Amino acid sequence: MQLSKREFLAASAALALAAGLRNANAATSISYWHHFASQSEMAGLAKIIQLFASAHPDVSVTQENIPNSEYMAKVSSAVVAGGRPDTGMVIAERIADLTAMDALVDISERVNTWDGKANLPDNRWAGMSHDGAIYAVPAYAFVDWMYYRKDYFEEAGIAGPPKTFEEFLTVSRKLTDPSKNRYAFGMRGGAGAFKYVIDVMEAFGSPIVKNGQAAIDKPAAVEAITFYADLFRKEKVAPPSAPNDSYRQIMEGFRTGQTAMIWHHTGSLIEISTALKPGVQFSTAPMPSGPKAHIARVAYAGNGIFKEDNIEAAWKWISFWGQTDAAIALLEATGYFPASTAALKDERITGNPIYGAATQTLDFGRLPNGFVGAAGWSENVVNPTFQAVLTGQLEPGEAVDRMIEGLEAALR
């Protein structure tokens, strides 16, 4: 989400304030590249910079926002032509590409002697590591969960959110009333749809890749695509616009009351909370379980060191994000969930029932698929293929054949 002019000015003012709090005579100045863009993200970053300035007045941090779509290209150019930042944001899906271009400094030795490591279980480091070496410190996570209109559920006499796909369908039928322009499920059929298509396939028992080879189980995948697409095609519990709806449309549908449930992650909590009252109009729940597996993604993001020039100061900065106050500051501004178990024990999380679903999901959630070629296959094959099923251009079996063919090509 890009900043409007008003949002940009507000975020810039917050970051200017953070800069003003830094020691003007700081001994070391370091740069930080990131792809935060929204007002809430920039406000969270400003707060972390303020907290860091108080804790480390000898280090000055200069942040630079780079659009997510341009981030990897800019890092690649900096590696080839020079001009690397001292530090930068790292997400699990990019760790293989970043290490392949030798963009990151191996920080394994520092991590292994760092007190904060004890608060970050092994699954946090998996997405920040490659070939046995650690390249980034986990900072926060996007935790998949479900938002649901608590008031609509109570109105319909439904005791609570669905725990399985079977319950999800039953509840969806009860909550849908086209005469009121009210639908149960804000299905994402446009940009970004691939994420949930893949998750549903795995929930029906189909793997995607095994040992670097395409491993889609066609019967299970067809069953999954049929179930998921039929929420729109047959059951009509999703709005008529579903085939083209992406993030903005499903958010607006939920916020305005057109839909009663959406699948997303913790990063949208602040946006929804500004429109609807938590615990009264809406609540959160773990993603429903499929017939073969309970699938929800937990995508960790962190920060790495891109050059060794100011490595001591750079290490102070990236490790600071693992501290509880920094993690909670980002959570309260954005909804991005802490990676640190120490932060998860903080009363600001344990005392807020809206976070309970995310805490539960951390126990079973899976990392996103991270095989080479995953992004291209997901966006360029899975997304349009599933959309074609929704619009009646393909049958589920045909769609799965295309997905398998595309996956095999992507892995060659």
mmCIF file of C-alpha atoms in Angstrom:
data_model
loop_
_atom_site.group_PDB
_atom_site.id
_atom_site.type_symbol
_atom_site.label_atom_id
_atom_site.label_comp_id
_atom_site.label_asym_id
_atom_site.label_seq_id
_atom_site.Cartn_x
_atom_site.Cartn_y
_atom_site.Cartn_z
ATOM 1 C CA MET A 1 0.000 0.000 0.000
ATOM 2 C CA GLN A 2 1.531 3.312 -1.091
ATOM 3 C CA LEU A 3 1.342 6.487 0.944
ATOM 4 C CA SER A 4 -1.040 9.287 0.023
ATOM 5 C CA LYS A 5 0.408 12.796 0.175
ATOM 6 C CA ARG A 6 -1.198 13.354 3.593
ATOM 7 C CA GLU A 7 0.077 10.026 4.905
ATOM 8 C CA PHE A 8 3.534 10.680 3.494
ATOM 9 C CA LEU A 9 3.759 14.030 5.252
ATOM 10 C CA ALA A 10 2.569 12.529 8.537
ATOM 11 C CA ALA A 11 5.035 9.675 8.348
ATOM 12 C CA SER A 12 7.851 12.004 7.313
ATOM 13 C CA ALA A 13 7.126 14.215 10.291
ATOM 14 C CA ALA A 14 7.273 11.236 12.629
ATOM 15 C CA LEU A 15 10.579 10.107 11.188
ATOM 16 C CA ALA A 16 11.944 13.637 11.353
ATOM 17 C CA LEU A 17 11.051 13.705 15.034
ATOM 18 C CA ALA A 18 12.861 10.419 15.518
ATOM 19 C CA ALA A 19 15.888 11.824 13.718
ATOM 20 C CA GLY A 20 15.788 14.912 15.903
ATOM 21 C CA LEU A 21 16.010 12.787 19.013
ATOM 22 C CA ARG A 22 19.258 11.217 17.844
ATOM 23 C CA ASN A 23 22.492 12.508 19.224
ATOM 24 C CA ALA A 24 23.721 15.075 16.734
ATOM 25 C CA ASN A 25 27.268 14.024 17.542
ATOM 26 C CA ALA A 26 26.618 10.305 17.153
ATOM 27 C CA ALA A 27 29.898 8.538 16.526
ATOM 28 C CA THR A 28 28.556 6.207 13.846
ATOM 29 C CA SER A 29 25.887 6.706 11.195
ATOM 30 C CA ILE A 30 24.362 3.679 9.484
ATOM 31 C CA SER A 31 21.844 3.300 6.679
ATOM 32 C CA TYR A 32 18.765 1.071 6.685
ATOM 33 C CA TRP A 33 16.827 0.042 3.579
ATOM 34 C CA HIS A 34 13.287 -1.223 3.975
ATOM 35 C CA HIS A 35 10.029 -1.590 2.066
ATOM 36 C CA PHE A 36 7.627 -0.246 4.660
ATOM 37 C CA ALA A 37 5.172 2.054 2.894
ATOM 38 C CA SER A 38 1.917 2.621 4.777
ATOM 39 C CA GLN A 39 1.395 5.315 7.373
ATOM 40 C CA SER A 40 1.115 2.714 10.145
ATOM 41 C CA GLU A 41 4.359 1.018 9.085
ATOM 42 C CA MET A 42 6.236 4.303 8.954
ATOM 43 C CA ALA A 43 4.859 5.267 12.364
ATOM 44 C CA GLY A 44 6.046 1.941 13.783
ATOM 45 C CA LEU A 45 9.497 2.419 12.277
ATOM 46 C CA ALA A 46 9.684 5.934 13.710
ATOM 47 C CA LYS A 47 8.927 4.609 17.174
ATOM 48 C CA ILE A 48 11.614 1.926 16.896
ATOM 49 C CA ILE A 49 14.161 4.528 15.789
ATOM 50 C CA GLN A 50 13.214 6.665 18.796
ATOM 51 C CA LEU A 51 13.631 3.745 21.176
ATOM 52 C CA PHE A 52 16.937 2.785 19.571
ATOM 53 C CA ALA A 53 18.238 6.368 19.829
ATOM 54 C CA SER A 54 17.563 6.333 23.548
ATOM 55 C CA ALA A 55 19.300 2.991 24.026
ATOM 56 C CA HIS A 56 22.232 3.662 21.662
ATOM 57 C CA PRO A 57 22.947 7.400 21.402
ATOM 58 C CA ASP A 58 26.305 6.566 19.790
ATOM 59 C CA VAL A 59 24.601 5.264 16.636
ATOM 60 C CA SER A 60 22.521 7.250 14.133
ATOM 61 C CA VAL A 61 20.145 5.415 11.766
ATOM 62 C CA THR A 62 19.171 6.861 8.391
ATOM 63 C CA GLN A 63 16.221 5.012 6.892
ATOM 64 C CA GLU A 64 15.332 4.787 3.205
ATOM 65 C CA ASN A 65 12.005 3.478 1.925
ATOM 66 C CA ILE A 66 12.178 1.440 -1.279
ATOM 67 C CA PRO A 67 8.952 0.168 -2.890
ATOM 68 C CA ASN A 68 8.623 -3.573 -2.367
ATOM 69 C CA SER A 69 8.424 -4.213 -6.101
ATOM 70 C CA GLU A 70 11.775 -2.448 -6.602
ATOM 71 C CA TYR A 71 13.608 -3.668 -3.517
ATOM 72 C CA MET A 72 15.408 -6.671 -4.954
ATOM 73 C CA ALA A 73 16.424 -4.805 -8.107
ATOM 74 C CA LYS A 74 17.925 -1.995 -6.047
ATOM 75 C CA VAL A 75 19.809 -4.412 -3.787
ATOM 76 C CA SER A 76 21.112 -6.265 -6.832
ATOM 77 C CA SER A 77 22.329 -3.019 -8.409
ATOM 78 C CA ALA A 78 24.005 -1.997 -5.159
ATOM 79 C CA VAL A 79 25.814 -5.331 -4.951
ATOM 80 C CA VAL A 80 27.058 -5.090 -8.534
ATOM 81 C CA ALA A 81 27.829 -1.378 -8.756
ATOM 82 C CA GLY A 82 28.515 -0.504 -5.121
ATOM 83 C CA GLY A 83 26.460 1.566 -2.734
ATOM 84 C CA ARG A 84 25.160 -1.146 -0.419
ATOM 85 C CA PRO A 85 23.351 0.016 2.719
ATOM 86 C CA ASP A 86 24.747 -0.939 6.093
ATOM 87 C CA THR A 87 21.551 -2.811 6.953
ATOM 88 C CA GLY A 88 18.335 -3.804 5.284
ATOM 89 C CA MET A 89 15.069 -5.662 5.584
ATOM 90 C CA VAL A 90 15.039 -9.375 4.798
ATOM 91 C CA ILE A 91 11.954 -11.540 4.267
ATOM 92 C CA ALA A 92 12.057 -15.326 4.246
ATOM 93 C CA GLU A 93 10.932 -15.659 0.630
ATOM 94 C CA ARG A 94 14.001 -13.693 -0.538
ATOM 95 C CA ILE A 95 16.763 -15.207 1.570
ATOM 96 C CA ALA A 96 17.846 -17.652 -1.159
ATOM 97 C CA ASP A 97 18.085 -14.917 -3.791
ATOM 98 C CA LEU A 98 19.871 -12.492 -1.448
ATOM 99 C CA THR A 99 22.481 -15.027 -0.452
ATOM 100 C CA ALA A 100 22.918 -16.152 -4.057
ATOM 101 C CA MET A 101 23.936 -12.612 -5.007
ATOM 102 C CA ASP A 102 26.202 -12.393 -1.924
ATOM 103 C CA ALA A 103 24.250 -9.441 -0.576
ATOM 104 C CA LEU A 104 24.293 -10.396 3.103
ATOM 105 C CA VAL A 105 26.941 -10.779 5.789
ATOM 106 C CA ASP A 106 27.023 -14.092 7.680
ATOM 107 C CA ILE A 107 26.111 -13.190 11.273
ATOM 108 C CA SER A 108 26.051 -16.733 12.673
ATOM 109 C CA GLU A 109 28.854 -16.159 15.173
ATOM 110 C CA ARG A 110 27.254 -13.011 16.572
ATOM 111 C CA VAL A 111 23.845 -14.654 16.828
ATOM 112 C CA ASN A 112 25.192 -17.708 18.584
ATOM 113 C CA THR A 113 26.750 -15.593 21.340
ATOM 114 C CA TRP A 114 23.793 -13.203 21.646
ATOM 115 C CA ASP A 115 21.566 -13.382 24.736
ATOM 116 C CA GLY A 116 18.497 -12.580 22.657
ATOM 117 C CA LYS A 117 18.794 -15.794 20.651
ATOM 118 C CA ALA A 118 17.106 -17.701 23.485
ATOM 119 C CA ASN A 119 13.871 -15.793 22.790
ATOM 120 C CA LEU A 120 13.793 -16.843 19.139
ATOM 121 C CA PRO A 121 12.995 -20.561 18.591
ATOM 122 C CA ASP A 122 14.520 -22.497 15.708
ATOM 123 C CA ASN A 123 11.524 -22.014 13.409
ATOM 124 C CA ARG A 124 12.094 -18.248 13.497
ATOM 125 C CA TRP A 125 15.627 -18.675 12.184
ATOM 126 C CA ALA A 126 14.712 -21.076 9.384
ATOM 127 C CA GLY A 127 13.583 -18.278 7.101
ATOM 128 C CA MET A 128 16.569 -16.103 8.002
ATOM 129 C CA SER A 129 19.179 -18.792 7.278
ATOM 130 C CA HIS A 130 20.640 -20.499 4.235
ATOM 131 C CA ASP A 131 22.984 -23.491 3.913
ATOM 132 C CA GLY A 132 23.506 -23.609 7.661
ATOM 133 C CA ALA A 133 24.449 -19.939 8.076
ATOM 134 C CA ILE A 134 22.364 -17.155 9.642
ATOM 135 C CA TYR A 135 22.004 -13.924 7.677
ATOM 136 C CA ALA A 136 19.275 -11.932 9.452
ATOM 137 C CA VAL A 137 17.704 -11.475 12.874
ATOM 138 C CA PRO A 138 13.955 -12.244 12.928
ATOM 139 C CA ALA A 139 11.956 -9.161 13.877
ATOM 140 C CA TYR A 140 8.271 -9.815 13.239
ATOM 141 C CA ALA A 141 5.849 -12.134 11.518
ATOM 142 C CA PHE A 142 2.817 -12.027 9.281
ATOM 143 C CA VAL A 143 0.574 -14.609 10.940
ATOM 144 C CA ASP A 144 -2.343 -15.926 8.889
ATOM 145 C CA TRP A 145 -5.699 -15.872 10.611
ATOM 146 C CA MET A 146 -9.373 -15.226 9.936
ATOM 147 C CA TYR A 147 -11.340 -12.064 10.650
ATOM 148 C CA TYR A 148 -15.035 -12.524 11.264
ATOM 149 C CA ARG A 149 -17.964 -10.228 11.988
ATOM 150 C CA LYS A 150 -18.806 -11.167 15.552
ATOM 151 C CA ASP A 151 -22.012 -9.141 15.412
ATOM 152 C CA TYR A 152 -23.196 -10.990 12.275
ATOM 153 C CA PHE A 153 -22.467 -14.357 13.890
ATOM 154 C CA GLU A 154 -24.482 -13.407 16.971
ATOM 155 C CA GLU A 155 -27.311 -12.105 14.807
ATOM 156 C CA ALA A 156 -27.423 -15.449 12.950
ATOM 157 C CA GLY A 157 -27.258 -17.467 16.176
ATOM 158 C CA ILE A 158 -23.846 -18.938 15.342
ATOM 159 C CA ALA A 159 -21.900 -19.795 18.486
ATOM 160 C CA GLY A 160 -18.420 -19.116 17.166
ATOM 161 C CA PRO A 161 -16.075 -19.114 14.195
ATOM 162 C CA PRO A 162 -15.722 -22.282 12.081
ATOM 163 C CA LYS A 163 -12.864 -24.602 12.954
ATOM 164 C CA THR A 164 -12.953 -26.790 9.827
ATOM 165 C CA PHE A 165 -13.675 -26.315 6.135
ATOM 166 C CA GLU A 166 -16.889 -28.282 6.602
ATOM 167 C CA GLU A 167 -18.035 -25.906 9.345
ATOM 168 C CA PHE A 168 -16.876 -22.976 7.204
ATOM 169 C CA LEU A 169 -19.256 -24.002 4.414
ATOM 170 C CA THR A 170 -22.161 -24.540 6.825
ATOM 171 C CA VAL A 171 -21.640 -21.160 8.463
ATOM 172 C CA SER A 172 -21.194 -19.468 5.087
ATOM 173 C CA ARG A 173 -24.605 -20.645 3.915
ATOM 174 C CA LYS A 174 -26.235 -19.177 7.032
ATOM 175 C CA LEU A 175 -24.484 -15.828 6.718
ATOM 176 C CA THR A 176 -25.185 -15.163 3.051
ATOM 177 C CA ASP A 177 -28.146 -13.006 2.033
ATOM 178 C CA PRO A 178 -27.751 -11.516 -1.478
ATOM 179 C CA SER A 179 -30.968 -9.459 -1.020
ATOM 180 C CA LYS A 180 -29.060 -7.453 1.607
ATOM 181 C CA ASN A 181 -25.823 -7.492 -0.423
ATOM 182 C CA ARG A 182 -24.362 -9.571 2.384
ATOM 183 C CA TYR A 183 -22.033 -12.470 1.669
ATOM 184 C CA ALA A 184 -20.247 -14.802 4.025
ATOM 185 C CA PHE A 185 -16.775 -14.818 2.537
ATOM 186 C CA GLY A 186 -14.636 -12.119 1.002
ATOM 187 C CA MET A 187 -12.829 -14.411 -1.436
ATOM 188 C CA ARG A 188 -9.650 -13.092 -3.004
ATOM 189 C CA GLY A 189 -9.801 -14.112 -6.648
ATOM 190 C CA GLY A 190 -7.691 -11.303 -8.125
ATOM 191 C CA ALA A 191 -4.074 -10.388 -7.347
ATOM 192 C CA GLY A 192 -2.745 -12.442 -4.437
ATOM 193 C CA ALA A 193 -5.348 -15.213 -4.794
ATOM 194 C CA PHE A 194 -2.632 -17.826 -5.293
ATOM 195 C CA LYS A 195 -1.696 -17.806 -1.618
ATOM 196 C CA TYR A 196 -4.984 -19.301 -0.453
ATOM 197 C CA VAL A 197 -5.324 -21.595 -3.458
ATOM 198 C CA ILE A 198 -2.017 -23.234 -2.555
ATOM 199 C CA ASP A 199 -2.970 -23.383 1.126
ATOM 200 C CA VAL A 200 -6.276 -25.101 0.341
ATOM 201 C CA MET A 201 -4.530 -27.641 -1.865
ATOM 202 C CA GLU A 202 -2.160 -28.501 0.979
ATOM 203 C CA ALA A 203 -5.094 -28.608 3.422
ATOM 204 C CA PHE A 204 -6.674 -31.274 1.197
ATOM 205 C CA GLY A 205 -3.480 -33.316 1.368
ATOM 206 C CA SER A 206 -1.573 -32.326 -1.747
ATOM 207 C CA PRO A 207 2.088 -31.398 -1.324
ATOM 208 C CA ILE A 208 3.527 -28.863 -3.734
ATOM 209 C CA VAL A 209 7.238 -29.648 -3.939
ATOM 210 C CA LYS A 210 9.275 -32.517 -2.452
ATOM 211 C CA ASN A 211 13.047 -32.725 -2.669
ATOM 212 C CA GLY A 212 13.091 -30.026 -5.308
ATOM 213 C CA GLN A 213 10.611 -31.854 -7.545
ATOM 214 C CA ALA A 214 6.999 -31.064 -8.419
ATOM 215 C CA ALA A 215 4.813 -33.183 -6.138
ATOM 216 C CA ILE A 216 1.208 -32.029 -6.625
ATOM 217 C CA ASP A 217 -1.239 -34.887 -5.984
ATOM 218 C CA LYS A 218 -3.752 -34.356 -8.766
ATOM 219 C CA PRO A 219 -6.837 -36.009 -7.174
ATOM 220 C CA ALA A 220 -6.326 -34.128 -3.897
ATOM 221 C CA ALA A 221 -5.619 -30.882 -5.720
ATOM 222 C CA VAL A 222 -8.719 -31.219 -7.900
ATOM 223 C CA GLU A 223 -10.830 -31.857 -4.807
ATOM 224 C CA ALA A 224 -9.328 -28.762 -3.196
ATOM 225 C CA ILE A 225 -9.849 -26.482 -6.184
ATOM 226 C CA THR A 226 -13.402 -27.748 -6.594
ATOM 227 C CA PHE A 227 -14.254 -27.047 -2.954
ATOM 228 C CA TYR A 228 -12.667 -23.618 -2.926
ATOM 229 C CA ALA A 229 -13.976 -22.440 -6.299
ATOM 230 C CA ASP A 230 -17.463 -23.744 -5.533
ATOM 231 C CA LEU A 231 -17.750 -21.313 -2.635
ATOM 232 C CA PHE A 232 -18.198 -18.811 -5.449
ATOM 233 C CA ARG A 233 -19.438 -20.869 -8.391
ATOM 234 C CA LYS A 234 -21.994 -23.134 -6.730
ATOM 235 C CA GLU A 235 -22.633 -21.947 -3.186
ATOM 236 C CA LYS A 236 -22.467 -18.236 -4.104
ATOM 237 C CA VAL A 237 -21.330 -17.295 -0.601
ATOM 238 C CA ALA A 238 -18.756 -14.851 -2.008
ATOM 239 C CA PRO A 239 -19.622 -11.524 -3.698
ATOM 240 C CA PRO A 240 -20.096 -11.456 -7.476
ATOM 241 C CA SER A 241 -16.906 -9.392 -7.720
ATOM 242 C CA ALA A 242 -14.761 -12.163 -6.175
ATOM 243 C CA PRO A 243 -12.885 -13.190 -9.371
ATOM 244 C CA ASN A 244 -11.303 -9.746 -9.551
ATOM 245 C CA ASP A 245 -11.080 -8.878 -5.856
ATOM 246 C CA SER A 246 -7.616 -8.356 -4.414
ATOM 247 C CA TYR A 247 -6.442 -6.975 -1.070
ATOM 248 C CA ARG A 248 -8.152 -3.601 -1.246
ATOM 249 C CA GLN A 249 -11.507 -5.033 -2.346
ATOM 250 C CA ILE A 250 -11.695 -7.757 0.310
ATOM 251 C CA MET A 251 -10.744 -5.235 2.994
ATOM 252 C CA GLU A 252 -13.377 -2.755 1.897
ATOM 253 C CA GLY A 253 -15.993 -5.499 1.666
ATOM 254 C CA PHE A 254 -15.316 -6.544 5.247
ATOM 255 C CA ARG A 255 -15.032 -3.034 6.653
ATOM 256 C CA THR A 256 -18.285 -1.906 5.057
ATOM 257 C CA GLY A 257 -20.240 -4.978 6.110
ATOM 258 C CA GLN A 258 -20.648 -6.669 2.733
ATOM 259 C CA THR A 259 -18.794 -9.757 3.939
ATOM 260 C CA ALA A 260 -18.712 -11.619 7.241
ATOM 261 C CA MET A 261 -15.351 -13.407 6.981
ATOM 262 C CA ILE A 262 -12.018 -12.834 5.283
ATOM 263 C CA TRP A 263 -8.704 -14.675 5.322
ATOM 264 C CA HIS A 264 -5.630 -12.510 5.721
ATOM 265 C CA HIS A 265 -2.876 -11.983 8.270
ATOM 266 C CA THR A 266 -2.113 -9.902 11.332
ATOM 267 C CA GLY A 267 -0.747 -7.055 9.232
ATOM 268 C CA SER A 268 -4.254 -5.802 8.439
ATOM 269 C CA LEU A 269 -5.424 -5.635 12.068
ATOM 270 C CA ILE A 270 -4.840 -1.905 12.513
ATOM 271 C CA GLU A 271 -6.721 -1.026 9.331
ATOM 272 C CA ILE A 272 -9.728 -3.112 10.343
ATOM 273 C CA SER A 273 -9.635 -1.852 13.922
ATOM 274 C CA THR A 274 -9.990 1.734 12.725
ATOM 275 C CA ALA A 275 -13.315 0.875 11.078
ATOM 276 C CA LEU A 276 -14.793 -1.782 13.365
ATOM 277 C CA LYS A 277 -14.707 -2.265 17.128
ATOM 278 C CA PRO A 278 -12.535 -5.230 18.192
ATOM 279 C CA GLY A 279 -14.364 -7.811 20.270
ATOM 280 C CA VAL A 280 -17.734 -6.240 19.518
ATOM 281 C CA GLN A 281 -18.158 -5.910 15.755
ATOM 282 C CA PHE A 282 -15.334 -8.203 14.724
ATOM 283 C CA SER A 283 -12.961 -10.750 16.163
ATOM 284 C CA THR A 284 -10.198 -13.075 14.997
ATOM 285 C CA ALA A 285 -9.814 -16.851 14.823
ATOM 286 C CA PRO A 286 -7.272 -19.381 13.561
ATOM 287 C CA MET A 287 -7.674 -20.408 9.945
ATOM 288 C CA PRO A 288 -10.104 -23.340 9.584
ATOM 289 C CA SER A 289 -8.583 -26.775 9.147
ATOM 290 C CA GLY A 290 -8.855 -28.768 5.945
ATOM 291 C CA PRO A 291 -9.729 -32.477 5.785
ATOM 292 C CA LYS A 292 -6.058 -33.542 5.738
ATOM 293 C CA ALA A 293 -4.050 -30.694 7.291
ATOM 294 C CA HIS A 294 -4.352 -27.461 9.235
ATOM 295 C CA ILE A 295 -2.622 -24.875 7.091
ATOM 296 C CA ALA A 296 -1.768 -21.320 8.041
ATOM 297 C CA ARG A 297 1.383 -19.469 7.093
ATOM 298 C CA VAL A 298 3.704 -17.676 9.463
ATOM 299 C CA ALA A 299 6.052 -15.564 7.372
ATOM 300 C CA TYR A 300 8.942 -14.130 9.355
ATOM 301 C CA ALA A 301 10.725 -10.959 8.391
ATOM 302 C CA GLY A 302 13.904 -9.586 9.831
ATOM 303 C CA ASN A 303 16.944 -7.430 9.244
ATOM 304 C CA GLY A 304 20.393 -8.231 7.957
ATOM 305 C CA ILE A 305 23.787 -6.602 7.515
ATOM 306 C CA PHE A 306 24.700 -5.791 3.920
ATOM 307 C CA LYS A 307 28.312 -4.663 4.427
ATOM 308 C CA GLU A 308 30.913 -4.814 7.176
ATOM 309 C CA ASP A 309 32.042 -1.163 7.221
ATOM 310 C CA ASN A 310 30.110 -0.296 10.404
ATOM 311 C CA ILE A 311 29.370 -3.804 11.562
ATOM 312 C CA GLU A 312 29.302 -3.133 15.319
ATOM 313 C CA ALA A 313 26.732 -0.364 14.927
ATOM 314 C CA ALA A 314 24.838 -2.397 12.330
ATOM 315 C CA TRP A 315 24.627 -5.363 14.712
ATOM 316 C CA LYS A 316 23.278 -3.126 17.495
ATOM 317 C CA TRP A 317 20.511 -1.965 15.146
ATOM 318 C CA ILE A 318 19.365 -5.306 13.741
ATOM 319 C CA SER A 319 19.510 -7.061 17.123
ATOM 320 C CA PHE A 320 17.560 -4.225 18.769
ATOM 321 C CA TRP A 321 14.465 -5.278 16.802
ATOM 322 C CA GLY A 322 14.435 -8.477 18.861
ATOM 323 C CA GLN A 323 13.834 -6.573 22.099
ATOM 324 C CA THR A 324 10.341 -6.613 23.575
ATOM 325 C CA ASP A 325 9.660 -2.869 23.536
ATOM 326 C CA ALA A 326 10.663 -2.591 19.886
ATOM 327 C CA ALA A 327 8.516 -5.595 18.953
ATOM 328 C CA ILE A 328 5.472 -4.271 20.814
ATOM 329 C CA ALA A 329 5.910 -0.806 19.312
ATOM 330 C CA LEU A 330 5.728 -2.285 15.819
ATOM 331 C CA LEU A 331 2.795 -4.516 16.762
ATOM 332 C CA GLU A 332 0.771 -1.634 18.159
ATOM 333 C CA ALA A 333 1.397 0.466 15.054
ATOM 334 C CA THR A 334 0.932 -2.206 12.392
ATOM 335 C CA GLY A 335 -0.387 -5.493 13.772
ATOM 336 C CA TYR A 336 2.844 -7.248 12.726
ATOM 337 C CA PHE A 337 3.311 -9.982 15.298
ATOM 338 C CA PRO A 338 6.514 -10.281 17.354
ATOM 339 C CA ALA A 339 8.952 -13.065 16.567
ATOM 340 C CA SER A 340 10.326 -13.015 20.111
ATOM 341 C CA THR A 341 8.776 -15.359 22.685
ATOM 342 C CA ALA A 342 9.657 -12.818 25.382
ATOM 343 C CA ALA A 343 7.437 -10.269 23.645
ATOM 344 C CA LEU A 344 4.650 -12.837 23.311
ATOM 345 C CA LYS A 345 4.595 -13.132 27.117
ATOM 346 C CA ASP A 346 4.166 -9.388 27.536
ATOM 347 C CA GLU A 347 0.865 -8.323 29.108
ATOM 348 C CA ARG A 348 0.196 -6.045 26.164
ATOM 349 C CA ILE A 349 -0.290 -9.230 24.126
ATOM 350 C CA THR A 350 -1.545 -11.743 26.676
ATOM 351 C CA GLY A 351 -4.052 -9.214 27.995
ATOM 352 C CA ASN A 352 -5.606 -8.574 24.584
ATOM 353 C CA PRO A 353 -7.896 -11.437 23.433
ATOM 354 C CA ILE A 354 -7.773 -10.260 19.815
ATOM 355 C CA TYR A 355 -4.199 -11.604 19.632
ATOM 356 C CA GLY A 356 -5.120 -15.078 20.889
ATOM 357 C CA ALA A 357 -5.677 -16.535 17.413
ATOM 358 C CA ALA A 358 -2.213 -15.471 16.274
ATOM 359 C CA THR A 359 -0.581 -16.965 19.358
ATOM 360 C CA GLN A 360 -2.384 -20.265 18.691
ATOM 361 C CA THR A 361 -1.320 -20.214 15.051
ATOM 362 C CA LEU A 362 2.349 -19.924 15.972
ATOM 363 C CA ASP A 363 2.076 -23.491 17.335
ATOM 364 C CA PHE A 364 1.102 -25.069 14.002
ATOM 365 C CA GLY A 365 1.732 -22.448 11.313
ATOM 366 C CA ARG A 366 4.048 -23.264 8.415
ATOM 367 C CA LEU A 367 6.616 -21.144 6.637
ATOM 368 C CA PRO A 368 5.628 -20.068 3.103
ATOM 369 C CA ASN A 369 6.800 -22.254 0.253
ATOM 370 C CA GLY A 370 10.278 -21.039 -0.560
ATOM 371 C CA PHE A 371 11.508 -23.184 -3.445
ATOM 372 C CA VAL A 372 13.313 -21.573 -6.360
ATOM 373 C CA GLY A 373 10.738 -20.285 -8.817
ATOM 374 C CA ALA A 374 7.919 -20.206 -6.232
ATOM 375 C CA ALA A 375 7.047 -16.553 -6.750
ATOM 376 C CA GLY A 376 6.842 -16.744 -10.527
ATOM 377 C CA TRP A 377 4.799 -19.953 -10.520
ATOM 378 C CA SER A 378 2.401 -18.649 -7.869
ATOM 379 C CA GLU A 379 1.764 -15.292 -9.482
ATOM 380 C CA ASN A 380 1.919 -16.210 -13.159
ATOM 381 C CA VAL A 381 0.393 -19.695 -13.174
ATOM 382 C CA VAL A 382 -1.675 -20.382 -10.057
ATOM 383 C CA ASN A 383 -3.321 -16.961 -9.873
ATOM 384 C CA PRO A 384 -4.679 -16.662 -13.443
ATOM 385 C CA THR A 385 -5.504 -20.366 -13.597
ATOM 386 C CA PHE A 386 -7.684 -20.254 -10.498
ATOM 387 C CA GLN A 387 -9.275 -17.035 -11.710
ATOM 388 C CA ALA A 388 -10.184 -18.854 -14.925
ATOM 389 C CA VAL A 389 -11.968 -21.509 -12.855
ATOM 390 C CA LEU A 390 -13.992 -18.836 -11.071
ATOM 391 C CA THR A 391 -15.036 -17.270 -14.379
ATOM 392 C CA GLY A 392 -15.968 -20.623 -15.946
ATOM 393 C CA GLN A 393 -13.139 -20.740 -18.482
ATOM 394 C CA LEU A 394 -11.530 -23.812 -16.927
ATOM 395 C CA GLU A 395 -12.679 -26.813 -14.928
ATOM 396 C CA PRO A 396 -10.741 -27.741 -11.770
ATOM 397 C CA GLY A 397 -9.051 -30.728 -13.434
ATOM 398 C CA GLU A 398 -7.832 -28.580 -16.309
ATOM 399 C CA ALA A 399 -6.612 -25.958 -13.861
ATOM 400 C CA VAL A 400 -4.601 -28.493 -11.877
ATOM 401 C CA ASP A 401 -3.024 -29.838 -15.078
ATOM 402 C CA ARG A 402 -1.855 -26.312 -15.899
ATOM 403 C CA MET A 403 -0.527 -25.818 -12.382
ATOM 404 C CA ILE A 404 1.450 -29.061 -12.531
ATOM 405 C CA GLU A 405 2.854 -28.222 -15.961
ATOM 406 C CA GLY A 406 3.807 -24.725 -14.835
ATOM 407 C CA LEU A 407 5.416 -26.012 -11.640
ATOM 408 C CA GLU A 408 7.531 -28.533 -13.518
ATOM 409 C CA ALA A 409 8.692 -25.767 -15.842
ATOM 410 C CA ALA A 410 9.513 -23.460 -12.939
ATOM 411 C CA LEU A 411 11.656 -26.136 -11.277
ATOM 412 C CA ARG A 412 13.716 -27.032 -14.343
#
